[in-house]
Amino acid sequence: MPSSDVYLLEEEHHVRFAENLAVAAAAFVFFWAVFGASWVVSSKRVPAFAAFTPAQKADWCSRINSTIHAVAVIAGVAVALANIEWGDDFMPMSSIRIASFVFSFAIGYFTCDLIVVLVWPVPMQWVFIIHHIVAVVPYAINNFISCCGAAQFGLLLFLLVELATLPLNVRGFIESMGQEDTRGYKRAIYMTYIVWAVSRTVLPIFLLYSFWRFTFPSERNHDVCFYPNMIGAHIIAFFCIGVFFFVHTPEMLQLRKDDKSKKKALLPTTQQPENAPQVPPSSSRDVKKLQQLASGSYDEVNANGDIENPPSSARAFS
């Protein structure tokens, strides 16, 4: 609980409940509208869409939603970081209203996508359900119940994990079209690995350090918002880091191994050793002559060692 002599922003005294709820509701309606429109348009414009199962169609439309959300929140985080005045300890010193707007937008998206996962189950459904709940709870508490000023920097930067959503969705679209053998698919795998390494491995590690170095000791915290932030940050961070090392890295190593095997298969099956004696051209011609004589053929060998066929009358004796 912050003491009375600690500098607090207006949002830390009382949250803008009605405003934040309106933004979240608008985002929820927006993403449901995009989901429905994507279903209709894809049915008419994407030939392969008709053959998808309902769950695959929902996944396709959900990826369109998540792509829009990723681009929007990345831009929103950049604007918020640039416009909010930050102290040396990453504490906000000016209004965090724009951050609350970004958080409400994300709340609307995660709520919409959670319903999609519940209605159209996907493989490992429970993982997505837990992920969405853990992701949305800290932001919902921050915007609707109690705002932790010390956690604003971390809450904003954690949304940058959505950077990895972009190449991940490109890969998902290609897989849905059955084009895993294309060069573009391989590029999407490499790009996913690189972006995930930065946004969902290095960044979460930095944010955990920032949490324990600056957020935890700060008096600008309230138990109601602080502990959900702490638990959620660690779950999301460990999940992202674990997926990088135990899912994406083994996949990348296997891909590199397969590439080497393919390159090796393209090499000539028989190669002359480097230390093998060189046969002079004249000896080569003699060998070819002997081979032709042994086979009963009277083909001639020219000066270059190539076989020349004599007129058909000369071959009548063979």
mmCIF file of C-alpha atoms in Angstrom, residues 56-228:
data_model
loop_
_atom_site.group_PDB
_atom_site.id
_atom_site.type_symbol
_atom_site.label_atom_id
_atom_site.label_comp_id
_atom_site.label_asym_id
_atom_site.label_seq_id
_atom_site.Cartn_x
_atom_site.Cartn_y
_atom_site.Cartn_z
ATOM 1 C CA GLN A 56 -9.455 -24.494 -39.019
ATOM 2 C CA LYS A 57 -11.658 -21.702 -40.357
ATOM 3 C CA ALA A 58 -11.869 -20.182 -36.886
ATOM 4 C CA ASP A 59 -8.091 -20.456 -36.508
ATOM 5 C CA TRP A 60 -7.594 -18.725 -39.870
ATOM 6 C CA CYS A 61 -9.883 -15.838 -38.915
ATOM 7 C CA SER A 62 -8.349 -15.678 -35.441
ATOM 8 C CA ARG A 63 -4.912 -15.228 -37.019
ATOM 9 C CA ILE A 64 -6.221 -12.249 -38.968
ATOM 10 C CA ASN A 65 -7.460 -10.776 -35.681
ATOM 11 C CA SER A 66 -4.190 -11.436 -33.877
ATOM 12 C CA THR A 67 -2.212 -9.847 -36.717
ATOM 13 C CA ILE A 68 -4.287 -6.662 -36.478
ATOM 14 C CA HIS A 69 -3.960 -6.687 -32.683
ATOM 15 C CA ALA A 70 -0.196 -7.168 -32.838
ATOM 16 C CA VAL A 71 0.345 -4.263 -35.236
ATOM 17 C CA ALA A 72 -1.988 -2.004 -33.244
ATOM 18 C CA VAL A 73 -0.526 -2.676 -29.785
ATOM 19 C CA ILE A 74 3.069 -2.437 -31.019
ATOM 20 C CA ALA A 75 2.277 1.002 -32.422
ATOM 21 C CA GLY A 76 0.346 1.891 -29.262
ATOM 22 C CA VAL A 77 3.200 0.854 -26.983
ATOM 23 C CA ALA A 78 5.649 2.923 -29.023
ATOM 24 C CA VAL A 79 3.400 5.993 -28.763
ATOM 25 C CA ALA A 80 2.856 5.471 -25.026
ATOM 26 C CA LEU A 81 6.547 5.038 -24.278
ATOM 27 C CA ALA A 82 7.349 8.181 -26.255
ATOM 28 C CA ASN A 83 4.642 10.377 -24.705
ATOM 29 C CA ILE A 84 4.797 9.331 -21.052
ATOM 30 C CA GLU A 85 7.519 10.977 -18.997
ATOM 31 C CA TRP A 86 9.598 8.289 -17.283
ATOM 32 C CA GLY A 87 11.844 8.604 -14.247
ATOM 33 C CA ASP A 88 15.282 7.044 -13.923
ATOM 34 C CA ASP A 89 13.721 4.039 -12.204
ATOM 35 C CA PHE A 90 11.153 3.522 -15.026
ATOM 36 C CA MET A 91 8.405 5.151 -12.955
ATOM 37 C CA PRO A 92 5.793 7.161 -14.895
ATOM 38 C CA MET A 93 5.901 10.855 -14.000
ATOM 39 C CA SER A 94 3.067 12.036 -16.263
ATOM 40 C CA SER A 95 -0.418 10.827 -17.171
ATOM 41 C CA ILE A 96 -0.621 7.163 -18.149
ATOM 42 C CA ARG A 97 -3.988 7.573 -19.824
ATOM 43 C CA ILE A 98 -2.630 6.491 -23.205
ATOM 44 C CA ALA A 99 -1.204 3.331 -21.610
ATOM 45 C CA SER A 100 -4.623 2.549 -20.143
ATOM 46 C CA PHE A 101 -6.117 2.949 -23.619
ATOM 47 C CA VAL A 102 -3.636 0.414 -25.046
ATOM 48 C CA PHE A 103 -4.334 -1.987 -22.171
ATOM 49 C CA SER A 104 -8.103 -1.762 -22.707
ATOM 50 C CA PHE A 105 -7.657 -2.457 -26.407
ATOM 51 C CA ALA A 106 -5.633 -5.577 -25.538
ATOM 52 C CA ILE A 107 -8.263 -6.650 -22.983
ATOM 53 C CA GLY A 108 -10.960 -6.503 -25.667
ATOM 54 C CA TYR A 109 -8.862 -8.615 -28.035
ATOM 55 C CA PHE A 110 -7.855 -11.279 -25.503
ATOM 56 C CA THR A 111 -11.455 -11.633 -24.312
ATOM 57 C CA CYS A 112 -12.675 -12.071 -27.885
ATOM 58 C CA ASP A 113 -9.973 -14.595 -28.750
ATOM 59 C CA LEU A 114 -10.588 -16.530 -25.534
ATOM 60 C CA ILE A 115 -14.206 -17.043 -26.586
ATOM 61 C CA VAL A 116 -13.049 -18.192 -30.039
ATOM 62 C CA VAL A 117 -10.789 -20.811 -28.447
ATOM 63 C CA LEU A 118 -13.633 -22.004 -26.217
ATOM 64 C CA VAL A 119 -16.181 -22.245 -29.056
ATOM 65 C CA TRP A 120 -13.835 -23.767 -31.665
ATOM 66 C CA PRO A 121 -11.392 -26.014 -29.775
ATOM 67 C CA VAL A 122 -7.864 -26.340 -31.126
ATOM 68 C CA PRO A 123 -5.040 -28.768 -30.255
ATOM 69 C CA MET A 124 -3.639 -28.003 -26.786
ATOM 70 C CA GLN A 125 -6.710 -25.889 -26.089
ATOM 71 C CA TRP A 126 -6.001 -25.672 -22.364
ATOM 72 C CA VAL A 127 -2.619 -24.022 -23.047
ATOM 73 C CA PHE A 128 -4.285 -21.211 -24.982
ATOM 74 C CA ILE A 129 -6.997 -20.801 -22.341
ATOM 75 C CA ILE A 130 -4.441 -20.472 -19.534
ATOM 76 C CA HIS A 131 -2.302 -18.156 -21.664
ATOM 77 C CA HIS A 132 -5.194 -15.805 -22.402
ATOM 78 C CA ILE A 133 -6.397 -15.713 -18.786
ATOM 79 C CA VAL A 134 -2.912 -15.097 -17.381
ATOM 80 C CA ALA A 135 -2.326 -12.427 -20.019
ATOM 81 C CA VAL A 136 -5.564 -10.506 -19.495
ATOM 82 C CA VAL A 137 -5.927 -10.579 -15.678
ATOM 83 C CA PRO A 138 -3.100 -8.115 -14.792
ATOM 84 C CA TYR A 139 -4.336 -5.609 -17.375
ATOM 85 C CA ALA A 140 -7.954 -5.973 -16.254
ATOM 86 C CA ILE A 141 -7.007 -5.378 -12.601
ATOM 87 C CA ASN A 142 -4.828 -2.421 -13.595
ATOM 88 C CA ASN A 143 -7.604 -0.763 -15.617
ATOM 89 C CA PHE A 144 -10.712 -1.642 -13.634
ATOM 90 C CA ILE A 145 -9.720 -2.193 -9.983
ATOM 91 C CA SER A 146 -6.351 -0.846 -8.868
ATOM 92 C CA CYS A 147 -3.558 0.790 -10.855
ATOM 93 C CA CYS A 148 0.064 0.086 -9.929
ATOM 94 C CA GLY A 149 2.103 3.026 -11.193
ATOM 95 C CA ALA A 150 5.349 1.123 -10.741
ATOM 96 C CA ALA A 151 4.170 -1.647 -13.066
ATOM 97 C CA GLN A 152 3.201 0.511 -16.066
ATOM 98 C CA PHE A 153 6.566 0.236 -17.818
ATOM 99 C CA GLY A 154 6.581 -3.549 -17.541
ATOM 100 C CA LEU A 155 2.940 -3.897 -18.583
ATOM 101 C CA LEU A 156 3.625 -1.858 -21.709
ATOM 102 C CA LEU A 157 6.791 -3.669 -22.711
ATOM 103 C CA PHE A 158 5.262 -7.088 -22.124
ATOM 104 C CA LEU A 159 2.839 -6.329 -24.963
ATOM 105 C CA LEU A 160 5.841 -6.234 -27.307
ATOM 106 C CA VAL A 161 5.915 -10.032 -27.168
ATOM 107 C CA GLU A 162 3.231 -9.644 -29.851
ATOM 108 C CA LEU A 163 6.058 -8.924 -32.306
ATOM 109 C CA ALA A 164 6.544 -12.677 -32.658
ATOM 110 C CA THR A 165 2.885 -13.043 -33.606
ATOM 111 C CA LEU A 166 3.556 -11.538 -37.049
ATOM 112 C CA PRO A 167 6.008 -14.135 -38.466
ATOM 113 C CA LEU A 168 4.206 -16.845 -36.509
ATOM 114 C CA ASN A 169 0.962 -16.001 -38.303
ATOM 115 C CA VAL A 170 2.681 -15.919 -41.696
ATOM 116 C CA ARG A 171 3.862 -19.437 -40.972
ATOM 117 C CA GLY A 172 0.372 -20.465 -39.874
ATOM 118 C CA PHE A 173 -1.240 -19.111 -43.046
ATOM 119 C CA ILE A 174 1.276 -20.985 -45.213
ATOM 120 C CA GLU A 175 0.651 -24.211 -43.297
ATOM 121 C CA SER A 176 -3.100 -23.809 -43.740
ATOM 122 C CA MET A 177 -2.576 -23.526 -47.500
ATOM 123 C CA GLY A 178 -0.492 -26.719 -47.529
ATOM 124 C CA GLN A 179 2.627 -24.949 -48.815
ATOM 125 C CA GLU A 180 5.166 -26.167 -46.270
ATOM 126 C CA ASP A 181 7.635 -27.107 -49.037
ATOM 127 C CA THR A 182 8.003 -23.535 -50.298
ATOM 128 C CA ARG A 183 10.971 -21.279 -49.697
ATOM 129 C CA GLY A 184 8.670 -18.708 -48.095
ATOM 130 C CA TYR A 185 7.691 -21.208 -45.400
ATOM 131 C CA LYS A 186 11.309 -21.837 -44.488
ATOM 132 C CA ARG A 187 11.931 -18.103 -44.299
ATOM 133 C CA ALA A 188 8.927 -17.752 -41.994
ATOM 134 C CA ILE A 189 10.407 -20.404 -39.675
ATOM 135 C CA TYR A 190 13.755 -18.594 -39.512
ATOM 136 C CA MET A 191 12.082 -15.222 -38.980
ATOM 137 C CA THR A 192 9.866 -16.636 -36.229
ATOM 138 C CA TYR A 193 12.925 -18.025 -34.451
ATOM 139 C CA ILE A 194 14.826 -14.734 -34.636
ATOM 140 C CA VAL A 195 11.926 -12.504 -33.580
ATOM 141 C CA TRP A 196 10.904 -14.924 -30.813
ATOM 142 C CA ALA A 197 14.479 -14.913 -29.499
ATOM 143 C CA VAL A 198 14.386 -11.133 -29.157
ATOM 144 C CA SER A 199 10.783 -10.358 -28.180
ATOM 145 C CA ARG A 200 9.872 -13.482 -26.207
ATOM 146 C CA THR A 201 13.195 -14.509 -24.699
ATOM 147 C CA VAL A 202 15.570 -11.567 -24.261
ATOM 148 C CA LEU A 203 12.802 -9.040 -23.547
ATOM 149 C CA PRO A 204 11.046 -11.116 -20.835
ATOM 150 C CA ILE A 205 14.397 -11.743 -19.130
ATOM 151 C CA PHE A 206 15.029 -7.992 -19.067
ATOM 152 C CA LEU A 207 11.519 -7.339 -17.759
ATOM 153 C CA LEU A 208 11.938 -9.840 -14.926
ATOM 154 C CA TYR A 209 15.171 -8.079 -13.988
ATOM 155 C CA SER A 210 13.398 -4.718 -14.185
ATOM 156 C CA PHE A 211 10.569 -6.057 -12.040
ATOM 157 C CA TRP A 212 12.827 -7.133 -9.180
ATOM 158 C CA ARG A 213 15.190 -4.173 -9.555
ATOM 159 C CA PHE A 214 12.644 -1.337 -9.742
ATOM 160 C CA THR A 215 8.996 -2.437 -9.494
ATOM 161 C CA PHE A 216 9.216 -4.638 -6.402
ATOM 162 C CA PRO A 217 10.923 -2.126 -4.069
ATOM 163 C CA SER A 218 8.700 0.754 -5.200
ATOM 164 C CA GLU A 219 6.125 2.225 -2.830
ATOM 165 C CA ARG A 220 3.905 3.024 -5.799
ATOM 166 C CA ASN A 221 2.326 -0.410 -5.625
ATOM 167 C CA HIS A 222 -0.861 -1.835 -4.210
ATOM 168 C CA ASP A 223 -1.189 -5.482 -3.209
ATOM 169 C CA VAL A 224 -4.320 -5.914 -5.326
ATOM 170 C CA CYS A 225 -2.472 -5.117 -8.555
ATOM 171 C CA PHE A 226 1.113 -5.926 -7.583
ATOM 172 C CA TYR A 227 0.869 -9.668 -6.929
ATOM 173 C CA PRO A 228 -1.186 -10.531 -10.039
#
